[in-house]
Coordinates of C-alpha atoms and ligand atoms in Angstrom, one line a residue:
X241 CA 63.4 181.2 196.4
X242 CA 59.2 181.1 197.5
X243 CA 59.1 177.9 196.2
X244 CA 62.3 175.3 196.3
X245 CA 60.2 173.5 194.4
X246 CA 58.8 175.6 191.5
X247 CA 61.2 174.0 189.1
X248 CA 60.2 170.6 189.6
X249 CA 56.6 171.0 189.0
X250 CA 56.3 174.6 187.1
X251 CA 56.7 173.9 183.2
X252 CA 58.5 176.5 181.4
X253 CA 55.4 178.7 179.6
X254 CA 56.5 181.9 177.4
X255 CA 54.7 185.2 176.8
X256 CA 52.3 184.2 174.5
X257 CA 52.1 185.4 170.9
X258 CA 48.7 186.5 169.2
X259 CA 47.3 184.7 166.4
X260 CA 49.2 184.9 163.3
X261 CA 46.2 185.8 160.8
X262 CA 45.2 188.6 163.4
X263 CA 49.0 189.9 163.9
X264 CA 50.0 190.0 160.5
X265 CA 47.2 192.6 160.0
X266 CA 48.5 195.4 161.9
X267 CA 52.4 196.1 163.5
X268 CA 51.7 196.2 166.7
X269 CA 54.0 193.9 169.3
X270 CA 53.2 190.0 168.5
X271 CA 52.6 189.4 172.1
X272 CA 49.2 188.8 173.6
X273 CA 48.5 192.4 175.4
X274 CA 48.4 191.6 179.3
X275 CA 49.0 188.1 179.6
X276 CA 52.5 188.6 180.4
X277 CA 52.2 188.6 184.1
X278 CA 49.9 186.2 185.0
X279 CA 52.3 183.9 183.1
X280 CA 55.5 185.5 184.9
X281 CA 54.4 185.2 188.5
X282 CA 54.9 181.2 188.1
X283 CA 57.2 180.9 185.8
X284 CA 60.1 183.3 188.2
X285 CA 59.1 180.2 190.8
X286 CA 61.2 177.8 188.6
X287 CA 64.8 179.8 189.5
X288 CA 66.4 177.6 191.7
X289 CA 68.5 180.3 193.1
X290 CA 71.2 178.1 192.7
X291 CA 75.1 178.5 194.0
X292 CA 77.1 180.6 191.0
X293 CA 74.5 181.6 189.1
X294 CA 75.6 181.3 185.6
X295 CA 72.8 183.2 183.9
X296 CA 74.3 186.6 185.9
X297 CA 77.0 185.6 184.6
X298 CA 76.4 185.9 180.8
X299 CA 74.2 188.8 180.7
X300 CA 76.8 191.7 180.0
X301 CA 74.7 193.9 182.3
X302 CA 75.7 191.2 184.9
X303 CA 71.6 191.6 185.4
X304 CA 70.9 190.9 189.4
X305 CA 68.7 187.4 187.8
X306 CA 68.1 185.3 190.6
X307 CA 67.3 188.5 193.1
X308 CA 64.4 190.0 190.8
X309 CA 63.4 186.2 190.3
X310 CA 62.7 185.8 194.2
X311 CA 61.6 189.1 194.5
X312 CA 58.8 188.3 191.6
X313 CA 57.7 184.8 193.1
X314 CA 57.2 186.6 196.6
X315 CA 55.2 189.4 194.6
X316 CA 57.7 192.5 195.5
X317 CA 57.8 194.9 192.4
X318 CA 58.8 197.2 193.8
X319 CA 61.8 195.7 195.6
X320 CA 62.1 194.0 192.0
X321 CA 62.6 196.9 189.9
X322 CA 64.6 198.8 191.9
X323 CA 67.2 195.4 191.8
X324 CA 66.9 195.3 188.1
X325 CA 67.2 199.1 187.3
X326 CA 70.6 198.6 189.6
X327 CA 72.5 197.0 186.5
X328 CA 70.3 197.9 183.4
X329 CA 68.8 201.7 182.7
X330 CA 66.4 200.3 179.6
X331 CA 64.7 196.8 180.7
X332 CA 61.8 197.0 178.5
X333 CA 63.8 197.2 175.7
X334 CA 66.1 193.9 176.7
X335 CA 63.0 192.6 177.7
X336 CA 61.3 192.5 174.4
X337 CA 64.6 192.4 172.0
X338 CA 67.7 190.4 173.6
X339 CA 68.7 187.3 172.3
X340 CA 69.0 186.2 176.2
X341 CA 72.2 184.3 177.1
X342 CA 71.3 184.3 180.3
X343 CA 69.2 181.8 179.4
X344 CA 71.6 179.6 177.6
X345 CA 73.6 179.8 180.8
X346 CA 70.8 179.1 183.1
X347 CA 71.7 176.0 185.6
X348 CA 68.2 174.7 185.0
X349 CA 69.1 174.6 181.0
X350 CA 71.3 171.6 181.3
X351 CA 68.5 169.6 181.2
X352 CA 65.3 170.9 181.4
X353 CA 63.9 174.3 179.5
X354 CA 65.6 177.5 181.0
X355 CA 63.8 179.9 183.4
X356 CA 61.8 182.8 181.0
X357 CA 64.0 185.0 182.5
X358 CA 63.6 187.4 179.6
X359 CA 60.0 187.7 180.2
X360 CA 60.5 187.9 183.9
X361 CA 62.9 191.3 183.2
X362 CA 60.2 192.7 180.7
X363 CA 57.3 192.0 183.4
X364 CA 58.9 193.7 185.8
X365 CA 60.0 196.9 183.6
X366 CA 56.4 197.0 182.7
X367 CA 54.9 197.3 186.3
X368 CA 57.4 198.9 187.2
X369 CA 56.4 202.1 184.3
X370 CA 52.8 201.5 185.1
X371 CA 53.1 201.8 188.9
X372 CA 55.6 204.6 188.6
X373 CA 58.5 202.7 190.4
X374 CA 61.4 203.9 188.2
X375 CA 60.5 207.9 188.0
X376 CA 63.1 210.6 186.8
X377 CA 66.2 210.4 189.1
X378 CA 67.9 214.3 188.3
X379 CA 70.8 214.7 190.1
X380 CA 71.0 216.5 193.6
X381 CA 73.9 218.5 192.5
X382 CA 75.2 219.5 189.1
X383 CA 79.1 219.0 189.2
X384 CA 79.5 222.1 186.4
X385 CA 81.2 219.8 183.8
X386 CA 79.6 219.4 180.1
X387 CA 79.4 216.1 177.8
X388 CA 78.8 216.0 174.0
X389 CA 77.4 212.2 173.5
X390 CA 77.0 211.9 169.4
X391 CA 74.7 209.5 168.9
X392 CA 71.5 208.1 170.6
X393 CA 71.3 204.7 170.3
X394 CA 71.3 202.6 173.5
X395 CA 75.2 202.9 173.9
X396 CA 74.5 206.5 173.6
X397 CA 71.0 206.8 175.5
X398 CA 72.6 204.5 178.5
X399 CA 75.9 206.5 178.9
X400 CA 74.1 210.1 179.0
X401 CA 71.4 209.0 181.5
X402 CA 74.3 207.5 183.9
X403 CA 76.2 211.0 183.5
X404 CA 73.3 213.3 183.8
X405 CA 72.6 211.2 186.9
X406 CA 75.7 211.5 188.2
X407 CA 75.1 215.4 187.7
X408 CA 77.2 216.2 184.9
X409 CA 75.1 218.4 181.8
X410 CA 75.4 216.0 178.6
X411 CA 73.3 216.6 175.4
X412 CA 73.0 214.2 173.1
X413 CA 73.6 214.6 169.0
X414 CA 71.5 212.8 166.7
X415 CA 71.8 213.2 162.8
X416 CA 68.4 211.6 162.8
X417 CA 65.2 213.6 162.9
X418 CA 64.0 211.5 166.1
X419 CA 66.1 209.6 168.9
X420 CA 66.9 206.2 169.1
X421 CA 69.5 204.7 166.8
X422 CA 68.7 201.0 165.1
X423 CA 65.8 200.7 167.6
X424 CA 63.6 204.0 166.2
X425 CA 64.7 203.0 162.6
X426 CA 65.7 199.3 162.0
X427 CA 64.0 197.7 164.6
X428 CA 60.1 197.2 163.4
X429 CA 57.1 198.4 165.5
X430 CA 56.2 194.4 166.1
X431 CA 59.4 193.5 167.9
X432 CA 59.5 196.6 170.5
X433 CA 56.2 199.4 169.6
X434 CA 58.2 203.1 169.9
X435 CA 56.0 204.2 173.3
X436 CA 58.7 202.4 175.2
X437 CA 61.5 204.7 173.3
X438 CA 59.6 208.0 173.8
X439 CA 58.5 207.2 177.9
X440 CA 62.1 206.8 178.6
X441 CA 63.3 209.6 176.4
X442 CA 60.3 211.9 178.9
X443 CA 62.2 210.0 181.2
X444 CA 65.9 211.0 180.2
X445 CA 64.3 215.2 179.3
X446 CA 63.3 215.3 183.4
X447 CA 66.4 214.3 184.4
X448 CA 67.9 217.0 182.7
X449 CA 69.5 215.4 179.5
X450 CA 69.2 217.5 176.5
X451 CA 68.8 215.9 173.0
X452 CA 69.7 218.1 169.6
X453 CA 67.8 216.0 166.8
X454 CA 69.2 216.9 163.2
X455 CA 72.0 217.6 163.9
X456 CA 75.4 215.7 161.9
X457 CA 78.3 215.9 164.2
X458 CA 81.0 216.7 161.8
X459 CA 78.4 218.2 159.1
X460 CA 76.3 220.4 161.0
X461 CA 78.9 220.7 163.8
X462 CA 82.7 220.7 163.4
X463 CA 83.6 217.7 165.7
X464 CA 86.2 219.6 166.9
X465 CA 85.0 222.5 167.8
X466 CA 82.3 220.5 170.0
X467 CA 85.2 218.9 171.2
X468 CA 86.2 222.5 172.4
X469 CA 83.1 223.8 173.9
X470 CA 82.8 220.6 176.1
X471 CA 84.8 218.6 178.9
X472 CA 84.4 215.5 177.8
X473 CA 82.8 213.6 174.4
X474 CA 81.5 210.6 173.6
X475 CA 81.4 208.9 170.1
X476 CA 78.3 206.3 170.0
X477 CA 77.6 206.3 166.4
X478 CA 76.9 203.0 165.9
X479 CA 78.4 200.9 163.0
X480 CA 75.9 201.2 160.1
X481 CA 78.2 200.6 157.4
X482 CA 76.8 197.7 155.8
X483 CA 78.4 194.4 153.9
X484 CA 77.6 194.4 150.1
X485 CA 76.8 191.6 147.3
X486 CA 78.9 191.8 144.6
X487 CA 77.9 189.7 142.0
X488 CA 76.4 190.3 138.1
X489 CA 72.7 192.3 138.1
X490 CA 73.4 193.6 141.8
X491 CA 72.6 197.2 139.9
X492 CA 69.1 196.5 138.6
X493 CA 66.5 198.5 140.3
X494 CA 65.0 197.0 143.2
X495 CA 67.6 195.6 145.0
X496 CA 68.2 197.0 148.2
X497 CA 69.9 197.4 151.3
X498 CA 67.9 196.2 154.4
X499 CA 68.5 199.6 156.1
X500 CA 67.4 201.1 152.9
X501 CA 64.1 199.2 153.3
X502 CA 63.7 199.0 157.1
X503 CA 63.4 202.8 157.8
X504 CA 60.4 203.5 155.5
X505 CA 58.3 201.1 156.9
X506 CA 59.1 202.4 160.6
X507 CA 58.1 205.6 159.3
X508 CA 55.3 204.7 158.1
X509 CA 54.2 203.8 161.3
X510 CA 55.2 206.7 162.7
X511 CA 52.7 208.6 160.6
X512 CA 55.5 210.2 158.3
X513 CA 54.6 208.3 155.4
X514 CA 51.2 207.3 153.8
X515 CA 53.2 203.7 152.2
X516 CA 56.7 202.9 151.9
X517 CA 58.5 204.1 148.4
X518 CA 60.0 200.2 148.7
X519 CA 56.7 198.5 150.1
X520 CA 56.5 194.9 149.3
X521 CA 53.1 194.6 148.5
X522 CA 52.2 192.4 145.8
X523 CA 55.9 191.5 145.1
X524 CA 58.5 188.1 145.2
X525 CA 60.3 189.4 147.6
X526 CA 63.8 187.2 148.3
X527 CA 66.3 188.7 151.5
X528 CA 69.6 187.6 151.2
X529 CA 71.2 187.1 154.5
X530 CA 70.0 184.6 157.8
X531 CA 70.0 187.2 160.9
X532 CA 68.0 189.0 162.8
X533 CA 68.3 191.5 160.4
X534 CA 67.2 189.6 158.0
X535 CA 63.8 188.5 160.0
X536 CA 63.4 192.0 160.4
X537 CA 62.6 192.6 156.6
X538 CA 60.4 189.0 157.0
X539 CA 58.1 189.7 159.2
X540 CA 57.7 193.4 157.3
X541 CA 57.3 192.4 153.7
X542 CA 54.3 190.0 155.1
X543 CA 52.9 192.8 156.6
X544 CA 53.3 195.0 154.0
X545 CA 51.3 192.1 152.0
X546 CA 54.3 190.5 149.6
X547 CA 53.2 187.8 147.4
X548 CA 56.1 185.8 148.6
X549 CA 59.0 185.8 150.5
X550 CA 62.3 183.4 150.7
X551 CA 65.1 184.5 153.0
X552 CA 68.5 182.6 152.1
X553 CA 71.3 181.8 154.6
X554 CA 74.6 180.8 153.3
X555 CA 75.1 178.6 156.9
X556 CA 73.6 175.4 156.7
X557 CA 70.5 174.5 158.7
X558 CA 71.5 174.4 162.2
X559 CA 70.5 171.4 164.8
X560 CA 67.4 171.2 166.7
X561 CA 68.9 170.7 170.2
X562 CA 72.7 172.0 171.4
X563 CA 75.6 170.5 170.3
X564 CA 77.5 169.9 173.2
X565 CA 81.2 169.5 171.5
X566 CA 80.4 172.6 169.4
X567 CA 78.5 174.6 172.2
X568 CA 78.5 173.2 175.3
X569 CA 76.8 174.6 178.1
X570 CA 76.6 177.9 179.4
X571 CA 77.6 179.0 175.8
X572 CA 74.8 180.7 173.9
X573 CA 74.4 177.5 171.5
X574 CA 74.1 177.8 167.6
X575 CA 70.0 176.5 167.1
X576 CA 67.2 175.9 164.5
X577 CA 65.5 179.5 166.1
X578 CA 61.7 180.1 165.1
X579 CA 61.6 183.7 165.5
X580 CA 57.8 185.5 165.3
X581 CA 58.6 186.3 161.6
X582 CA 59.7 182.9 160.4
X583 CA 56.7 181.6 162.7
X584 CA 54.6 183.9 160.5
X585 CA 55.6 183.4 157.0
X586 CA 55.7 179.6 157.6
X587 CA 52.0 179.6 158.8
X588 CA 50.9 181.7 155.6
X589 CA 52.9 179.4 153.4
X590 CA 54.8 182.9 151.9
X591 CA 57.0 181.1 149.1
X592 CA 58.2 178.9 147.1
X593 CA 60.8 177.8 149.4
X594 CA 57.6 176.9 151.9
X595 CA 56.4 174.9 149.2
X596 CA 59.8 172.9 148.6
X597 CA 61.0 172.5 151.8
X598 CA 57.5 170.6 152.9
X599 CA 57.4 172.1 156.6
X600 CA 56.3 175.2 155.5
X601 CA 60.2 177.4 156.9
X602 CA 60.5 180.4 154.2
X603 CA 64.1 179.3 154.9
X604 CA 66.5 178.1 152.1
X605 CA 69.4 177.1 153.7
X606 CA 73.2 176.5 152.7
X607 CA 72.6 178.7 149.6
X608 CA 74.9 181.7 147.8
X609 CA 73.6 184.0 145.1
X610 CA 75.2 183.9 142.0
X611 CA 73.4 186.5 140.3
X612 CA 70.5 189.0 139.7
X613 CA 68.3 188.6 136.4
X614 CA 66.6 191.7 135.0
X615 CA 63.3 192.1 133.2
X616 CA 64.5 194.0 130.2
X617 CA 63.6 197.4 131.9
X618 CA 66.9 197.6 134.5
X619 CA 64.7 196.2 136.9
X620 CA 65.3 193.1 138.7
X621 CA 63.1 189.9 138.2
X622 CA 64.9 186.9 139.3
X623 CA 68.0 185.7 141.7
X624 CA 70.4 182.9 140.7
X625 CA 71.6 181.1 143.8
X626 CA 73.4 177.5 144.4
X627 CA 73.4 175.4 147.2
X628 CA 77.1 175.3 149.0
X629 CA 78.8 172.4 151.6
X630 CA 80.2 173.5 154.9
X631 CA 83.2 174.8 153.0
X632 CA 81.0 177.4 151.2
X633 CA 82.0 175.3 147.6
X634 CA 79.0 175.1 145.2
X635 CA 77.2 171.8 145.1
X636 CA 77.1 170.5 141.5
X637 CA 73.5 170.3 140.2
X638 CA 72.2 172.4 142.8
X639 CA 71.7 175.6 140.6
X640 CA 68.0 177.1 140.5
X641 CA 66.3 180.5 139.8
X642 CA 63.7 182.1 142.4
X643 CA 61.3 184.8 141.4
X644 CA 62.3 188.0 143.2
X645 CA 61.3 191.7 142.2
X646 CA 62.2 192.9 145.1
X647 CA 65.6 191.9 146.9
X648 CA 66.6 192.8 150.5
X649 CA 70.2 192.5 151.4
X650 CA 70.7 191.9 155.0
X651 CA 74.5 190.7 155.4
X652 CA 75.4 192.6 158.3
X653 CA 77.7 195.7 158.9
X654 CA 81.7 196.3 158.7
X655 CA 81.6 199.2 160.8
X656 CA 81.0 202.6 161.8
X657 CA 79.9 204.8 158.7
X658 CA 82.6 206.9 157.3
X659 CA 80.8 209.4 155.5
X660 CA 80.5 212.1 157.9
X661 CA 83.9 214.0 159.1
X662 CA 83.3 213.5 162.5
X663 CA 86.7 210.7 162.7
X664 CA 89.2 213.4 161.0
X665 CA 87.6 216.4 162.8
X666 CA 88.4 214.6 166.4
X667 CA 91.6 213.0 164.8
X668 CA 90.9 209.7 166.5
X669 CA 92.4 206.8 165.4
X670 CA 90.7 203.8 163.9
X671 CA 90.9 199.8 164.2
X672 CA 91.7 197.6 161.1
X673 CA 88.0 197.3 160.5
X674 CA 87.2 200.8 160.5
X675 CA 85.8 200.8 164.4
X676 CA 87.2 203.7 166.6
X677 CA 90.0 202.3 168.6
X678 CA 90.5 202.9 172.5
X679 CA 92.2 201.9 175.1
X680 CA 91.3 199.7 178.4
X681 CA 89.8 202.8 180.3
X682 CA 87.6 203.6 176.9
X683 CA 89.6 206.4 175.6
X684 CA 90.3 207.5 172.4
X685 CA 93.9 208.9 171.5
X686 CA 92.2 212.1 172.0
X687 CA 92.0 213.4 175.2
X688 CA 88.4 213.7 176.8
X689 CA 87.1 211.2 173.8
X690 CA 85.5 208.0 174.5
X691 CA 84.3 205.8 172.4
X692 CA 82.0 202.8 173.0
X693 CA 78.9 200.6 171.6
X694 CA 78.7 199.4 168.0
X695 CA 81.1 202.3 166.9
X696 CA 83.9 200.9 168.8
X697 CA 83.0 197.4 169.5
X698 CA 81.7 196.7 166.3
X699 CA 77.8 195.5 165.3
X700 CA 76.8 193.9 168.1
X701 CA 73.3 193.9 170.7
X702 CA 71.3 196.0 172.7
X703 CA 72.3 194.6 175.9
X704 CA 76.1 195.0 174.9
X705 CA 75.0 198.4 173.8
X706 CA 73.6 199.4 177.2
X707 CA 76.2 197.8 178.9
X708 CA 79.2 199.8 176.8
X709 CA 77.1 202.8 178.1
X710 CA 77.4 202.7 181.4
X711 CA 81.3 201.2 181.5
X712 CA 81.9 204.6 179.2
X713 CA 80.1 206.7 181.7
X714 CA 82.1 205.6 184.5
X715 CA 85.3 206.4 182.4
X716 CA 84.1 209.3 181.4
X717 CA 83.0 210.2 185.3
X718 CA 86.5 209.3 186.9
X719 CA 88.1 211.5 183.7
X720 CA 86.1 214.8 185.0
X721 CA 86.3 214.0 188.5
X722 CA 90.3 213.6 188.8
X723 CA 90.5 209.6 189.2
X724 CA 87.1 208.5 191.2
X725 CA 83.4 207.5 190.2
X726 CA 80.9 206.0 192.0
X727 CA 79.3 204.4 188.7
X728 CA 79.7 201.0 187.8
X729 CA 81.6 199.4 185.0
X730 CA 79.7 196.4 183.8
X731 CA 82.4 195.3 181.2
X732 CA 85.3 195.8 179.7
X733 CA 86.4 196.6 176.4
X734 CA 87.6 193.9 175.3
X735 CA 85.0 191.8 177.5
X736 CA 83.5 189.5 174.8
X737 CA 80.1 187.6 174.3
X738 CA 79.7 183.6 175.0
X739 CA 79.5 183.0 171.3
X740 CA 75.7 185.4 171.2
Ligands
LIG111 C1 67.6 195.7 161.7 C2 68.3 195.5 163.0 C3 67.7 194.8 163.9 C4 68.3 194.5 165.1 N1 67.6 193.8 166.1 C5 68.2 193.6 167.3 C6 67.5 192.9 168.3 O1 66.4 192.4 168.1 N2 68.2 192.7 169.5 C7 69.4 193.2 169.7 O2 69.9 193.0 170.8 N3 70.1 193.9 168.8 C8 69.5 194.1 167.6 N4 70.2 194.8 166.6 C9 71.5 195.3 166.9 C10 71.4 196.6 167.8 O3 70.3 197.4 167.3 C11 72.7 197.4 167.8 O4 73.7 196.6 168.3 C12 72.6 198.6 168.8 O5 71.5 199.5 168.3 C13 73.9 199.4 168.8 O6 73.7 200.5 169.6 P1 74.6 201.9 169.4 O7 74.0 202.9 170.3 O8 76.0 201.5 169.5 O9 74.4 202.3 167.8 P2 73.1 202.7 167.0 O10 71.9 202.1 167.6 O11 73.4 202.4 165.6 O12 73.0 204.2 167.2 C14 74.0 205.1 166.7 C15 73.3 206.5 166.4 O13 74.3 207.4 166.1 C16 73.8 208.3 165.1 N5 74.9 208.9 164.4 C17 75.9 208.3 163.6 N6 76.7 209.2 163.2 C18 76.4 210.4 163.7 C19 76.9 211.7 163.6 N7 78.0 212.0 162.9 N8 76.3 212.7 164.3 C20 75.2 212.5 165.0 N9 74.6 211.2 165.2 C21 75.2 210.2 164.5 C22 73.0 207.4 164.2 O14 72.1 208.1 163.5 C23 72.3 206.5 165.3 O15 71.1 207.0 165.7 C24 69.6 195.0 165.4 C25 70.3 195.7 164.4 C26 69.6 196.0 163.2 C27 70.3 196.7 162.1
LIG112 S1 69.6 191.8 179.3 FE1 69.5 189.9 178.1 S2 71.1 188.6 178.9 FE2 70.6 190.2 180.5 S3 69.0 189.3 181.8 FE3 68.0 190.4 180.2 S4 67.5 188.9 178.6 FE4 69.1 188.0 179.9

């Protein structure tokens, strides 16, 4: 700790985000370019280093937080980096996306604004890339064994560069044309920009990890032949079998999923596409569903230049500070969140929830759809909702129509997807809710099959993701080297988040 007293007269100050009017116009990250780390040197002076440091405690990574914080304040990147790239392979993506629960567990939280220790992480993944402190690491010896890892999400990404590391030869199966999982194509280019995907990719290729694009494990390659030709496997397909909206008109043209919608406009930006097939330009644009997800196809349908946009939640609106009976600390606390999208919409007054609601929030809170209203032509034009009480029963008198040629259904995913015949190739077996089950070393039923991330723990986070990737390497490291590893096992599988 530089300063024992940083916390007393520091105020917390966040990475600042650029001006709406000018954001909106392109889809580059909201943040101000460069002003990250003038803002981060002060702010890591506020950690008070204090005795059981909580925030360690609920990052799944079990992030090394109050060691990078003094290494920060005293202006040691390099000692900084090498501390955080201990417990986390992909900082600059936590950086930029987690929810952090560190921060909700932070000691300084209980009464006074949390330490920016998401921005502190990102600042120092950033200088660390620019001043070449985390190069390639390939192993010094290759062990001879061979890992199949199907999928390349951050579950999938994190587990191969900890085996490939640990001098095993993994290649990694993507059914996509380009690596990446939810964060190449459902994540938008203004919450994470793709450069930081591809430079660790380079990253992972100089190690030695091979990636086969394309390529549908249990399509294009019989899962268990695969299963044959290598030591071990890894399933870390993710869980991208989405929740649906049953009620009348849900069949009119333009209603769609929000991974339907999210992938076109991230190909866009990746030069694929000219305009997206489902843009939003000119169009009432309602998304049914609260999340992140949900925000997602916010802040894109004002970019792609909708008329108006109204995103309903069927929760009610949550408080402005914690509730300490419902969420007491170091619990990541249910809160009235302003996320960069909503921020956006709300400032361009986007719909006709804005104008209702007085404070501008595209919000409409404690509302269900009832049904979808066509135009004649089979294609949508209007969405029926009511407003609902705590128990999710309708509210007499609360019925109204919104305008809406264009809905986006964001209500959040059951599971992993079952269309490809990678599950009965391999013969694993599957949990209730259609996740891959394993045991408490990460095993399938199948010998030398792991499972882990979204596909066995069902939809979840990055950090989780990253985290189920290394624990699933270890397992996988001990399985091929007869009962030891040297790599370490962040969680658990049944290790579960403080309420995030
Ligand atoms: C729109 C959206 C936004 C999100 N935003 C955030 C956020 O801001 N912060 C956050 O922490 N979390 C966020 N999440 C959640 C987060 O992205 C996921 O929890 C995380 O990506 C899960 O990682 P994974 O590697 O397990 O799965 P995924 O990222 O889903 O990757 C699985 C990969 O496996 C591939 N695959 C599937 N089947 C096969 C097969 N048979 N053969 C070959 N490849 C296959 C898929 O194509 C995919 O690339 C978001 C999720 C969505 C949908
Ligand atoms: S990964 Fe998330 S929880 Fe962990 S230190 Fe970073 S922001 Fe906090």
């Amino acid at each position: 700790m530089a300063d024992p007293k940083g916390f007393l007269t520091t105020p917390r100050e966040e990475w600042p985000r650029r001006p709406v009017g000018e954001r909106v116009r392109d889809w580059d990250e909201v943040y101000v370019p460069g002003a990250l780390l003038p803002v981060v040197s002060r702010q890591a002076d506020r950690c008070m280093d204090c005795g059981v440091p909580f925030c360690h405690q609920a990052c799944p990574l079990g992030n090394l937080i109050p060691e990078w914080n003094d290494l920060v304040s005293r202006e040691d990147w390099r000692a900084a980096a090498e501390r955080l790239h201990a417990t986390n392979n992909f900082p600059e993506f936590t950086g930029r996306l987690c929810p952090a629960p560190c921060e909700a567990g932070c000691v300084l939280a209980i009464n006074q604004p949390a330490v920016t220790i998401k921005n502190v992480e990102c600042a120092i993944a950033d200088r660390a890339w620019e001043e070449g402190f985390a190069p390639p690491a390939p192993p010094e010896q290759l062990s001879g064994r061979t890992v199949a890892v199907i999928g390349s999400g951050p579950t999938g990404l994190a587990a191969a560069q900890q085996l490939t590391r640990a001098g095993h030869t993994v290649a990694v199966y993507e059914r996509d044309d380009r690596i990446g999982g939810l964060m190449r194509y459902g994540i938008p280019e203004f919450k994470m920009e793709k450069r930081h995907l591809e430079r660790r990719i380079e990253q992972m290729r100089a190690e030695g990890t091979k990636f086969r694009t394309s390529t549908t494990v249990g399509r294009d390659v019989d899962a268990a032949e695969l299963r044959s030709r290598y030591d071990a496997v890894v399933i870390a397909t993710g869980a991208t079998a989405w929740r649906e909206l049953a009620v009348p008109g849900r069949e009119l043209a333009g209603i769609h999923q929000a991974m339907e919608y999210l992938p076109l406009a991230n190909r866009v930006c990746e030069g694929d596409l000219e305009s997206s097939p489902l843009s939003a330009a000119g169009r009432d644009v309602v998304i049914v569903g609260g999340g992140d997800t949900g925000a997602d196809c916010l802040g894109t349908a004002v970019r792609e230049g909708a008329a108006s946009v109204t995103q309903l939640d069927i929760y009610g609106r949550p408080g402005d500070e914690r509730d300490e009976e419902a969420d007491p600390w170091p619990t990541y606390p249910k809160l009235y969140r302003m996320s960069a999208a909503h921020e956006e919409a709300r400032a361009l007054r986007m719909g006709p929830a804005a104008d209702a609601g007085g404070d501008g929030d595209v919000r409409v809170f404690a509302a269900s759809t009832l049904r979808f209203s066509g135009d004649g032509e089979g294609r949508v034009c209007a969405l029926r909702l009511v407003e609902v009480d705590a128990g999710r029963r309708a509210v007499a008198g609360t019925e109204r129509t919104l305008p809406a040629d264009l809905v986006l259904l964001a209500l959040g995913f059951s599971g992993p997807d079952p269309g490809d015949g990678l599950v009965a190739q391999l013969g694993v077996e599957l949990e209730g809710r259609g996740t891959v089950a394993r045991d408490g070393g990460f095993g399938t039923n199948v010998r030398g099959v792991f499972a882990a991330g979204d596909a066995a723990r069902g939809q979840s986070l990055i950090v989780w993701a990253i985290a189920e990737g290394r624990a699933v390497a270890a397992a996988v490291d001990r399985y091929l080297a007869g009962g030891v590893s040297r790599l370490p096992v962040p969680i658990e599988p049944d290790d579960r988040p403080m309420r995030v």
